[in-house]
Short mmCIF file of C-alpha atoms and ligand atoms in Angstrom, two decimals:
data_model
loop_
_atom_site.label_atom_id
_atom_site.label_comp_id
_atom_site.label_asym_id
_atom_site.label_seq_id
_atom_site.Cartn_x
_atom_site.Cartn_y
_atom_site.Cartn_z
CA THR A 230 28.27 37.75 88.51
CA LYS A 231 26.53 39.72 85.83
CA ALA A 232 27.40 43.22 84.68
CA GLN A 233 25.29 46.26 85.59
CA ILE A 234 26.30 47.99 82.39
CA GLY A 235 27.74 47.02 79.03
CA VAL A 236 29.79 49.23 76.76
CA THR A 237 30.11 48.50 73.05
CA GLY A 238 32.53 50.55 70.95
CA LEU A 239 35.84 50.63 72.77
CA ALA A 240 37.74 53.37 70.94
CA VAL A 241 39.05 56.23 73.06
CA MET A 242 35.68 57.44 74.39
CA GLY A 243 34.11 54.03 75.01
CA SER A 244 37.11 52.51 76.75
CA ASN A 245 37.53 55.50 79.02
CA ILE A 246 33.84 55.48 79.98
CA ALA A 247 34.01 51.72 80.61
CA ARG A 248 36.98 52.29 82.94
CA ASN A 249 35.13 55.15 84.63
CA PHE A 250 32.18 52.79 85.38
CA ALA A 251 34.60 50.17 86.70
CA HIS A 252 36.35 52.73 88.91
CA LYS A 253 32.96 53.50 90.47
CA GLY A 254 32.55 49.83 91.42
CA TYR A 255 30.30 48.59 88.63
CA THR A 256 30.91 45.37 86.77
CA VAL A 257 31.23 46.31 83.11
CA ALA A 258 30.67 44.01 80.14
CA LEU A 259 32.95 44.93 77.25
CA HIS A 260 32.30 44.54 73.53
CA ASN A 261 33.80 45.89 70.34
CA ARG A 262 33.30 44.95 66.69
CA SER A 263 36.93 43.90 66.40
CA ILE A 264 38.21 42.00 69.41
CA ALA A 265 41.60 43.76 69.43
CA LYS A 266 40.27 46.85 71.23
CA THR A 267 38.54 44.72 73.88
CA ASP A 268 41.73 42.76 74.53
CA ALA A 269 43.85 45.91 74.65
CA LEU A 270 41.55 47.37 77.29
CA ILE A 271 41.64 44.20 79.38
CA GLU A 272 45.40 43.93 79.04
CA GLN A 273 46.19 47.54 79.91
CA HIS A 274 43.47 48.31 82.43
CA GLY A 275 41.87 45.00 83.41
CA SER A 276 43.17 45.34 86.97
CA GLU A 277 41.39 48.67 87.54
CA GLY A 278 38.03 47.05 88.21
CA SER A 279 35.58 44.33 87.31
CA PHE A 280 35.27 43.73 83.56
CA ILE A 281 33.64 40.93 81.58
CA ARG A 282 35.29 40.30 78.22
CA THR A 283 32.89 39.27 75.47
CA GLU A 284 33.38 38.52 71.80
CA THR A 285 29.93 38.18 70.27
CA VAL A 286 26.83 40.31 70.75
CA GLU A 287 25.03 37.25 72.16
CA GLU A 288 27.76 36.74 74.78
CA PHE A 289 27.69 40.46 75.55
CA ILE A 290 23.92 40.52 76.08
CA ALA A 291 24.06 37.34 78.19
CA ALA A 292 26.63 38.96 80.50
CA LEU A 293 24.23 41.70 81.59
CA GLU A 294 21.80 41.76 84.51
CA ARG A 295 18.20 42.68 83.68
CA PRO A 296 16.90 45.09 82.69
CA ARG A 297 19.99 45.21 80.49
CA ARG A 298 21.75 48.50 79.96
CA VAL A 299 24.04 48.89 77.00
CA LEU A 300 25.97 52.04 76.18
CA ILE A 301 26.92 52.43 72.51
CA MET A 302 30.07 54.49 71.87
CA VAL A 303 30.66 54.02 68.15
CA LYS A 304 31.07 56.41 65.26
CA ALA A 305 27.84 58.40 64.83
CA GLY A 306 25.64 57.67 61.81
CA ALA A 307 25.33 54.36 59.96
CA ALA A 308 27.57 52.52 62.44
CA THR A 309 25.18 53.41 65.26
CA ASP A 310 22.20 52.05 63.30
CA ALA A 311 24.06 48.82 62.56
CA VAL A 312 24.98 48.32 66.21
CA ILE A 313 21.46 49.14 67.43
CA GLU A 314 20.01 46.57 65.04
CA GLU A 315 22.34 43.83 66.27
CA LEU A 316 21.70 44.64 69.92
CA ALA A 317 17.94 45.00 69.55
CA ALA A 318 17.70 41.57 67.93
CA ALA A 319 19.30 40.01 71.01
CA MET A 320 17.61 42.12 73.71
CA GLU A 321 14.23 41.76 75.45
CA PRO A 322 11.41 44.20 76.29
CA GLY A 323 12.34 46.57 79.11
CA ASP A 324 16.05 46.57 78.23
CA ILE A 325 17.75 49.92 77.67
CA ILE A 326 20.02 51.00 74.81
CA ILE A 327 21.95 54.22 75.40
CA ASP A 328 23.64 56.01 72.50
CA GLY A 329 26.47 58.13 73.90
CA GLY A 330 27.81 59.17 70.49
CA ASN A 331 27.32 62.55 68.84
CA ALA A 332 24.12 61.57 67.07
CA LEU A 333 21.96 64.04 65.18
CA TYR A 334 18.87 64.54 67.37
CA THR A 335 16.47 63.74 64.53
CA ASP A 336 18.17 60.32 64.20
CA THR A 337 17.66 59.86 67.93
CA ILE A 338 13.94 60.67 67.63
CA ARG A 339 13.63 58.15 64.80
CA ARG A 340 15.57 55.45 66.68
CA GLU A 341 13.61 55.90 69.87
CA ARG A 342 10.32 55.53 68.03
CA ALA A 343 11.41 52.38 66.24
CA LEU A 344 12.78 50.76 69.40
CA ALA A 345 9.76 51.73 71.52
CA GLU A 346 7.64 49.70 69.08
CA ARG A 347 9.79 46.70 69.97
CA GLY A 348 9.40 47.34 73.71
CA LEU A 349 12.97 48.59 74.14
CA HIS A 350 13.98 51.83 75.80
CA PHE A 351 16.31 54.06 73.86
CA VAL A 352 18.21 56.87 75.51
CA GLY A 353 20.15 59.35 73.37
CA ALA A 354 22.74 60.78 75.72
CA GLY A 355 24.98 63.69 74.84
CA ILE A 356 28.39 63.23 76.45
CA SER A 357 30.92 66.05 76.60
CA GLY A 358 34.40 66.25 77.98
CA GLY A 359 36.53 64.47 75.41
CA GLU A 360 38.85 61.65 76.37
CA GLU A 361 39.80 63.04 79.73
CA GLY A 362 36.20 63.77 80.72
CA ALA A 363 35.09 60.29 79.68
CA LEU A 364 37.62 58.82 82.09
CA ASN A 365 37.36 61.18 85.04
CA GLY A 366 33.87 62.61 84.80
CA PRO A 367 32.08 63.99 81.74
CA SER A 368 29.00 66.15 81.54
CA ILE A 369 26.12 63.87 80.50
CA MET A 370 22.89 64.96 78.82
CA PRO A 371 20.55 61.96 78.64
CA GLY A 372 17.22 62.19 76.82
CA GLY A 373 14.75 59.34 76.35
CA PRO A 374 11.87 58.12 78.52
CA ALA A 375 11.75 59.45 82.08
CA GLU A 376 11.10 55.89 83.23
CA SER A 377 14.45 54.62 82.00
CA TYR A 378 16.24 57.44 83.79
CA LYS A 379 15.06 55.92 87.09
CA SER A 380 17.19 52.86 86.51
CA LEU A 381 19.93 54.53 84.51
CA GLY A 382 20.26 57.88 86.27
CA PRO A 383 22.22 56.68 89.31
CA LEU A 384 24.82 54.95 87.10
CA LEU A 385 25.29 57.92 84.81
CA GLU A 386 25.34 60.39 87.67
CA SER A 387 28.00 58.39 89.49
CA ILE A 388 30.43 58.57 86.55
CA SER A 389 29.71 62.21 85.70
CA ALA A 390 31.69 65.19 86.89
CA HIS A 391 30.49 66.81 90.11
CA VAL A 392 30.45 70.48 91.04
CA ASP A 393 29.69 71.50 94.63
CA GLY A 394 28.56 67.93 95.25
CA GLU A 395 26.02 68.01 92.40
CA PRO A 396 26.33 65.63 89.43
CA CYS A 397 26.83 67.10 85.95
CA CYS A 398 24.10 64.81 84.65
CA THR A 399 20.35 65.11 84.69
CA HIS A 400 17.42 63.85 82.62
CA ILE A 401 17.00 66.47 79.89
CA GLY A 402 13.64 65.40 78.47
CA PRO A 403 12.07 62.90 76.05
CA ASP A 404 13.54 61.36 72.87
CA GLY A 405 16.08 63.57 71.06
CA SER A 406 16.34 66.32 73.69
CA GLY A 407 19.66 65.09 75.10
CA HIS A 408 21.38 65.04 71.74
CA PHE A 409 19.77 68.36 70.80
CA VAL A 410 21.21 70.15 73.82
CA LYS A 411 24.58 68.43 73.26
CA MET A 412 24.49 69.77 69.70
CA VAL A 413 23.83 73.33 70.90
CA HIS A 414 26.52 72.84 73.57
CA ASN A 415 28.96 72.09 70.75
CA GLY A 416 27.70 75.13 68.84
CA ILE A 417 28.40 77.32 71.86
CA GLU A 418 31.81 75.67 72.06
CA TYR A 419 32.46 76.81 68.46
CA ALA A 420 31.44 80.38 69.34
CA ASP A 421 33.55 80.36 72.50
CA MET A 422 36.61 79.20 70.58
CA GLN A 423 36.09 81.74 67.78
CA LEU A 424 35.82 84.58 70.33
CA ILE A 425 38.99 83.41 72.06
CA GLY A 426 40.69 83.30 68.66
CA GLU A 427 39.63 86.86 67.86
CA ALA A 428 40.87 88.08 71.26
CA TYR A 429 44.23 86.43 70.62
CA ASP A 430 44.42 87.83 67.08
CA LEU A 431 43.79 91.38 68.32
CA MET A 432 46.54 91.12 70.92
CA ARG A 433 48.86 89.91 68.22
CA LYS A 434 47.95 92.25 65.38
CA ALA A 435 46.67 95.38 67.09
CA LEU A 436 49.09 95.31 70.04
CA ASP A 437 52.01 93.41 68.58
CA MET A 438 52.29 91.30 71.70
CA PRO A 439 54.60 88.26 71.77
CA VAL A 440 52.74 84.94 71.97
CA ALA A 441 54.20 84.15 75.40
CA ASP A 442 52.77 87.41 76.77
CA ILE A 443 49.38 86.62 75.28
CA ALA A 444 49.52 83.23 77.00
CA ASN A 445 50.05 85.08 80.28
CA VAL A 446 47.07 87.33 79.64
CA PHE A 447 44.83 84.27 79.17
CA ARG A 448 46.30 82.71 82.30
CA GLU A 449 45.42 85.84 84.21
CA TRP A 450 41.93 86.02 82.71
CA ASN A 451 41.36 82.49 83.88
CA SER A 452 41.28 83.70 87.45
CA GLY A 453 38.57 86.30 86.77
CA ASP A 454 35.10 86.40 85.16
CA LEU A 455 36.38 84.44 82.17
CA ASP A 456 37.49 81.49 84.32
CA SER A 457 36.82 78.49 82.05
CA TYR A 458 38.36 75.35 80.63
CA LEU A 459 38.78 76.85 77.14
CA VAL A 460 40.56 79.96 78.44
CA GLU A 461 42.75 77.74 80.62
CA ILE A 462 43.83 75.53 77.72
CA THR A 463 44.31 78.57 75.46
CA ALA A 464 47.12 79.62 77.81
CA GLU A 465 48.54 76.09 77.54
CA VAL A 466 48.43 75.95 73.75
CA LEU A 467 49.94 79.44 73.41
CA SER A 468 52.76 78.51 75.81
CA GLN A 469 53.77 75.50 73.76
CA VAL A 470 57.07 75.91 71.90
CA ASP A 471 57.73 73.79 68.81
CA ALA A 472 60.67 71.50 69.47
CA GLU A 473 61.77 71.48 65.85
CA THR A 474 61.79 75.20 65.06
CA GLY A 475 61.86 76.84 68.48
CA LYS A 476 58.86 78.94 67.42
CA PRO A 477 55.57 79.11 69.30
CA LEU A 478 53.66 75.97 68.23
CA VAL A 479 50.70 78.12 67.17
CA ASP A 480 52.94 79.67 64.47
CA VAL A 481 53.70 76.34 62.82
CA ILE A 482 50.15 74.96 62.88
CA VAL A 483 48.29 75.40 59.57
CA ASP A 484 45.59 78.03 60.09
CA ALA A 485 42.70 76.06 58.58
CA ALA A 486 40.18 74.94 61.21
CA GLY A 487 38.48 71.57 60.84
CA GLN A 488 34.98 70.65 61.84
CA LYS A 489 33.11 67.41 62.37
CA GLY A 490 29.59 68.73 61.90
CA THR A 491 27.93 69.54 65.22
CA GLY A 492 28.40 73.31 64.71
CA ARG A 493 26.89 73.07 61.24
CA TRP A 494 23.97 71.04 62.62
CA THR A 495 23.37 73.71 65.26
CA VAL A 496 23.18 76.45 62.65
CA LYS A 497 20.94 74.40 60.34
CA SER A 498 18.58 73.77 63.22
CA ALA A 499 18.69 77.46 64.23
CA LEU A 500 17.70 78.41 60.67
CA ASP A 501 14.80 75.94 60.75
CA LEU A 502 13.64 77.21 64.13
CA GLY A 503 14.09 80.85 63.09
CA ILE A 504 16.41 81.63 65.98
CA PRO A 505 19.22 84.15 65.31
CA THR A 506 22.13 82.11 66.63
CA THR A 507 24.53 84.54 64.99
CA GLY A 508 27.55 83.95 67.23
CA ILE A 509 27.58 80.23 66.49
CA ALA A 510 26.93 80.83 62.79
CA GLU A 511 29.84 83.29 62.55
CA ALA A 512 32.08 80.73 64.23
CA VAL A 513 31.09 77.96 61.82
CA PHE A 514 31.57 80.27 58.83
CA ALA A 515 34.90 81.51 60.20
CA ARG A 516 36.17 77.91 60.20
CA ALA A 517 34.92 77.48 56.65
CA LEU A 518 36.64 80.69 55.54
CA SER A 519 39.88 79.65 57.23
CA SER A 520 39.79 76.41 55.24
CA ALA A 521 39.26 78.16 51.89
CA THR A 522 43.03 78.17 51.53
CA ASP A 523 43.22 78.65 47.78
CA GLN A 524 40.83 81.60 47.76
CA ARG A 525 42.69 83.14 50.69
CA LYS A 526 46.01 82.75 48.91
CA GLN A 527 44.69 84.54 45.84
CA ALA A 528 43.26 87.36 47.97
CA GLN A 529 46.65 88.14 49.56
CA GLY A 530 47.59 91.73 48.82
CA LEU A 531 44.06 93.18 48.73
CA GLU A 532 44.45 96.71 50.12
CA SER A 533 43.27 97.27 53.68
CA GLY A 534 42.65 101.01 53.20
CA THR A 535 44.17 104.02 54.87
CA LEU A 536 42.43 104.06 58.23
CA SER A 537 44.33 102.66 61.14
CA ALA A 538 43.47 103.70 64.65
CA ALA A 539 45.93 101.53 66.57
CA PRO A 540 45.36 101.45 70.33
CA THR A 541 47.67 103.71 72.27
CA ASP A 542 47.79 101.86 75.55
CA THR A 543 48.31 98.10 75.74
CA THR A 544 46.95 97.57 79.25
CA THR A 545 43.76 99.49 78.53
CA PHE A 546 43.16 97.72 75.25
CA VAL A 547 43.79 94.28 76.74
CA ASP A 548 41.16 95.14 79.32
CA ASP A 549 38.80 96.23 76.53
CA ILE A 550 39.35 92.88 74.79
CA ASN A 551 38.59 91.08 78.02
CA LYS A 552 35.26 92.87 78.32
CA ALA A 553 34.41 92.40 74.64
CA LEU A 554 35.12 88.70 75.01
CA TYR A 555 32.93 88.41 78.06
CA ALA A 556 30.05 90.36 76.51
CA SER A 557 30.20 88.42 73.23
CA LYS A 558 30.30 85.18 75.16
CA VAL A 559 27.15 86.14 77.05
CA VAL A 560 25.48 86.81 73.67
CA ALA A 561 26.54 83.40 72.32
CA TYR A 562 25.10 81.65 75.37
CA ALA A 563 21.93 83.76 75.28
CA GLN A 564 21.42 82.74 71.65
CA GLY A 565 22.15 79.09 72.40
CA PHE A 566 19.65 79.07 75.25
CA ASP A 567 17.08 80.71 72.94
CA GLN A 568 17.62 77.92 70.45
CA ILE A 569 17.19 75.29 73.16
CA ALA A 570 13.95 76.96 74.31
CA ALA A 571 12.69 76.98 70.71
CA GLY A 572 13.67 73.34 70.13
CA SER A 573 12.06 72.37 73.40
CA ALA A 574 8.81 74.12 72.42
CA GLU A 575 8.87 72.68 68.89
CA TYR A 576 9.29 69.09 70.10
CA GLY A 577 7.47 69.34 73.43
CA TRP A 578 10.53 68.50 75.53
CA ASP A 579 10.11 70.88 78.45
CA VAL A 580 13.87 71.38 78.86
CA ALA A 581 14.80 73.39 81.97
CA PRO A 582 17.53 75.89 81.01
CA GLY A 583 18.72 76.18 84.61
CA ASP A 584 19.41 72.43 84.65
CA LEU A 585 21.67 72.80 81.63
CA ALA A 586 23.63 75.62 83.22
CA THR A 587 24.03 73.34 86.24
CA ILE A 588 25.30 70.27 84.39
CA TRP A 589 27.59 72.31 82.11
CA ARG A 590 29.51 73.70 85.08
CA GLY A 591 31.79 70.67 85.13
CA GLY A 592 33.05 67.90 82.88
CA CYS A 593 32.26 69.48 79.53
CA ILE A 594 34.35 71.56 77.15
CA ILE A 595 32.39 74.76 77.78
CA ARG A 596 32.61 74.44 81.56
CA ALA A 597 33.06 77.88 83.04
CA LYS A 598 32.60 79.71 86.28
CA PHE A 599 30.07 82.01 84.67
CA LEU A 600 27.62 79.11 84.25
CA ASN A 601 26.89 79.62 87.96
CA ARG A 602 25.59 83.06 87.00
CA ILE A 603 23.40 81.56 84.27
CA ARG A 604 22.05 79.03 86.71
CA ASP A 605 21.25 81.82 89.21
CA ALA A 606 19.59 83.86 86.47
CA TYR A 607 17.20 81.04 85.54
CA ALA A 608 16.60 80.15 89.19
CA GLU A 609 15.51 83.73 89.77
CA ASN A 610 13.35 83.83 86.65
CA PRO A 611 12.75 80.60 84.72
CA GLU A 612 10.81 82.60 82.11
CA LEU A 613 13.67 84.98 81.25
CA PRO A 614 12.94 86.49 77.80
CA SER A 615 16.69 86.49 77.11
CA LEU A 616 19.74 85.74 79.18
CA LEU A 617 20.93 89.26 78.32
CA LEU A 618 18.05 90.64 80.35
CA ALA A 619 18.88 88.86 83.59
CA PRO A 620 19.87 91.64 86.01
CA TYR A 621 23.42 90.36 86.47
CA PHE A 622 24.17 90.02 82.75
CA ARG A 623 22.39 93.23 81.86
CA THR A 624 24.70 95.14 84.19
CA ALA A 625 27.75 93.24 82.94
CA LEU A 626 26.93 94.08 79.31
CA GLU A 627 26.19 97.71 80.05
CA ASP A 628 29.54 97.92 81.88
CA ALA A 629 31.30 96.29 78.93
CA VAL A 630 29.64 98.07 76.05
CA ASP A 631 32.12 100.94 75.61
CA SER A 632 35.03 98.50 75.60
CA TRP A 633 33.14 96.26 73.20
CA ARG A 634 32.60 99.16 70.76
CA ARG A 635 36.26 100.30 71.03
CA VAL A 636 37.44 96.78 70.24
CA VAL A 637 35.19 96.37 67.19
CA ALA A 638 35.96 99.92 65.97
CA THR A 639 39.71 99.44 66.37
CA ALA A 640 39.65 96.07 64.66
CA THR A 641 37.62 97.52 61.81
CA THR A 642 39.94 100.47 61.17
CA MET A 643 42.99 98.19 61.37
CA GLY A 644 41.53 95.57 59.06
CA ILE A 645 41.55 92.77 61.63
CA PRO A 646 38.61 90.40 61.16
CA VAL A 647 36.40 90.05 64.24
CA PRO A 648 33.22 88.47 62.87
CA ALA A 649 32.02 87.08 66.20
CA PHE A 650 32.80 90.21 68.26
CA ALA A 651 31.17 92.44 65.66
CA SER A 652 28.09 90.35 65.05
CA SER A 653 27.40 89.87 68.75
CA LEU A 654 27.66 93.61 69.28
CA SER A 655 25.25 94.15 66.38
CA TYR A 656 22.91 91.59 67.90
CA TYR A 657 22.99 93.51 71.17
CA ASP A 658 22.29 96.76 69.35
CA ALA A 659 19.50 95.25 67.25
CA LEU A 660 17.83 93.71 70.27
CA ARG A 661 17.79 97.01 72.16
CA SER A 662 16.73 99.13 69.16
CA GLU A 663 13.27 100.62 69.44
CA ARG A 664 12.79 100.53 65.66
CA LEU A 665 14.48 98.27 63.13
CA PRO A 666 14.73 98.70 59.36
CA ALA A 667 12.49 95.65 59.09
CA ALA A 668 9.68 98.16 58.47
CA LEU A 669 11.37 99.02 55.17
CA THR A 670 11.84 95.33 54.41
CA GLN A 671 8.09 94.88 54.84
CA GLY A 672 7.46 97.84 52.52
CA LEU A 673 9.70 96.30 49.86
CA ARG A 674 8.09 92.91 50.22
CA ASP A 675 4.69 94.49 49.82
CA PHE A 676 5.92 96.41 46.76
CA PHE A 677 7.26 93.52 44.74
CA GLY A 678 5.26 90.62 46.10
CA ALA A 679 2.09 92.02 47.68
CA HIS A 680 3.20 90.33 50.90
CA THR A 681 1.22 92.87 52.99
CA TYR A 682 2.18 94.64 56.22
CA GLN A 683 0.74 95.65 59.55
CA ARG A 684 0.51 99.20 60.88
CA ILE A 685 1.69 100.46 64.25
CA ASP A 686 -1.46 102.54 64.76
CA LYS A 687 -4.35 100.17 64.01
CA PRO A 688 -5.06 96.43 63.77
CA GLY A 689 -5.41 94.63 60.45
CA THR A 690 -3.32 93.66 57.46
CA PHE A 691 -2.68 96.15 54.67
CA HIS A 692 -1.41 96.44 51.13
CA THR A 693 -0.49 99.52 49.13
CA LEU A 694 -1.54 99.52 45.47
CA TRP A 695 2.04 100.17 44.33
CA SER A 696 1.36 99.63 40.64
CA GLY A 697 -1.93 101.56 40.81
CA ASP A 698 -2.75 104.84 42.51
CA ARG A 699 -0.74 103.93 45.63
CA THR A 700 -3.66 104.05 48.00
CA GLU A 701 -3.72 101.65 50.92
CA VAL A 702 -6.25 98.86 51.03
CA THR A 703 -7.14 96.30 53.68
CA ALA A 704 -5.66 92.99 52.64
P1 NBP X 33 35.08 56.79 66.83
O1 NBP X 33 34.04 57.80 66.54
O2 NBP X 33 36.39 56.91 66.17
O3 NBP X 33 34.47 55.32 66.51
C1 NBP X 33 35.25 54.16 66.61
C2 NBP X 33 34.44 53.03 67.15
O4 NBP X 33 33.31 52.76 66.30
C3 NBP X 33 35.25 51.73 67.18
O5 NBP X 33 34.91 51.03 68.35
C4 NBP X 33 34.77 51.02 65.93
O6 NBP X 33 34.93 49.63 66.00
C5 NBP X 33 33.33 51.37 65.96
N1 NBP X 33 32.61 51.11 64.70
C6 NBP X 33 32.70 51.74 63.50
BR1 NBP X 33 33.88 53.07 63.11
N2 NBP X 33 31.87 51.26 62.57
C7 NBP X 33 31.21 50.27 63.19
C8 NBP X 33 30.20 49.37 62.77
N3 NBP X 33 29.69 49.42 61.53
N4 NBP X 33 29.76 48.45 63.65
C9 NBP X 33 30.26 48.41 64.90
N5 NBP X 33 31.20 49.24 65.36
C10 NBP X 33 31.68 50.17 64.53
O7 NBP X 33 35.32 56.66 68.43
P2 NBP X 33 35.43 57.79 69.57
O8 NBP X 33 36.27 58.95 69.15
O9 NBP X 33 35.76 57.06 70.80
O10 NBP X 33 33.93 58.36 69.67
C11 NBP X 33 32.82 57.53 69.97
C12 NBP X 33 31.55 58.37 69.90
O11 NBP X 33 31.61 59.40 70.89
C13 NBP X 33 31.35 59.09 68.56
O12 NBP X 33 29.98 59.10 68.24
C14 NBP X 33 31.82 60.49 68.84
O13 NBP X 33 31.19 61.45 68.00
C15 NBP X 33 31.40 60.67 70.29
N6 NBP X 33 32.17 61.66 71.05
C16 NBP X 33 33.51 61.77 70.89
C17 NBP X 33 34.23 62.69 71.64
C18 NBP X 33 35.71 62.78 71.49
O14 NBP X 33 36.30 63.68 72.13
N7 NBP X 33 36.35 61.94 70.69
C19 NBP X 33 33.57 63.49 72.55
C20 NBP X 33 32.20 63.35 72.73
C21 NBP X 33 31.51 62.43 71.97
P3 NBP X 33 36.31 48.93 65.45
O15 NBP X 33 37.27 49.05 66.57
O16 NBP X 33 35.91 47.52 65.18
O17 NBP X 33 36.72 49.69 64.22
#
């Protein structure tokens, strides 16, 4: 028998996805650059399903039924290009190469073009869910030609997570769209984690709560509006006690956050598209600041000032933090969806935001109950100008706004950094402002650079003769 799918790159993600395919009844051809990983998989899990062990790319390709489908799960970047080149040389027109790694979407666009010229289909598929998701059901965001989804879709959907009977996998759009939305997904994940971190920090520093109590608060929140994987695992991490010192584990972990690049890519793309993805940007910068350990060390002892309006009631303030977290999270998602809409327009992808809300409900790291609300919002109005303006979220934000302001004000007087809470509140306030100081910015730009401005009371473009008699002329 031949295999319906081949997986090359059998590190943690690839081997778990290969097992997931096998568990669903598919015969899976296995390949890895070094044979050790292939053998380890066969030895430890060979009895879980039908696998074909292969050593060379030629053997691997020969083991597949046609059209061949090969999923690449190697380190993103140059390794992916090397593997694609080897596979493409051995494959035939009509065959499908799927890249399930965290590729940069512009690489995916380039690769699809090059492979299409050789008659091969290339599908850049964002896969989220980490190790556990890969094995038991990830959220899958495949781009590439619609035609290849016909043959590939059923396989991918069968291994994906399911929520209410629906797969967490759908065709996102052409070429790089799948990896683009996966990138923004990761950006939202950064924002989500930063907001959770700020909520935790406030409970610690403004309320002096023991870590174990904070863990309980998150556990409780996980049964309300904030019900989500990240809130759930926050309770787990905060409950962990270090065996060596007996302290909460979080107190012995170095407070410098790492990053692999998808958050940075999201912000770079947001800058290029001109979309104010401020929540994600604050989260990426907060990680960078946390890692500036030497600078931070030298800044120890800077005075915090004399203001300090500590909250008087713990229960009330914890509830305020809950609302601030929810509202800021809605802002982060609203901004992420704006970026996806802009990317979709820029590249002609026609991405349906409601589909994303649907497939992010399960399997992925940002899975959350509130994605049902986002899905409903786009079902009701696919042309929503902003997620914030969907009736449900509008009401939720208006209900939360006093709490949100109290949290940011308290943090500010106490000298507790809340970049993501504060910037999302400012975003909310800027968006709802009738007039912004951008009018002054335009005046300044016209003054020093003759960049011109428009008037609110008549059409046309104008310039003031700032260095002359200061009369206004039509530009
Ligand atoms: P890694 O990203 O650590 O990659 C290891 C794999 O790449 C091994 O199979 C290795 O082969 C292979 N490889 C490398 Br490195 N260079 C190669 C080359 N030049 N030619 C052929 N193969 C090469 O594995 P991972 O953590 O399982 O992630 C796989 C992909 O999935 C990545 O793109 C990652 O960004 C993405 N992803 C990861 C997660 C996660 O939670 N880890 C989640 C979602 C997506 P070898 O065994 O011979 O060294």
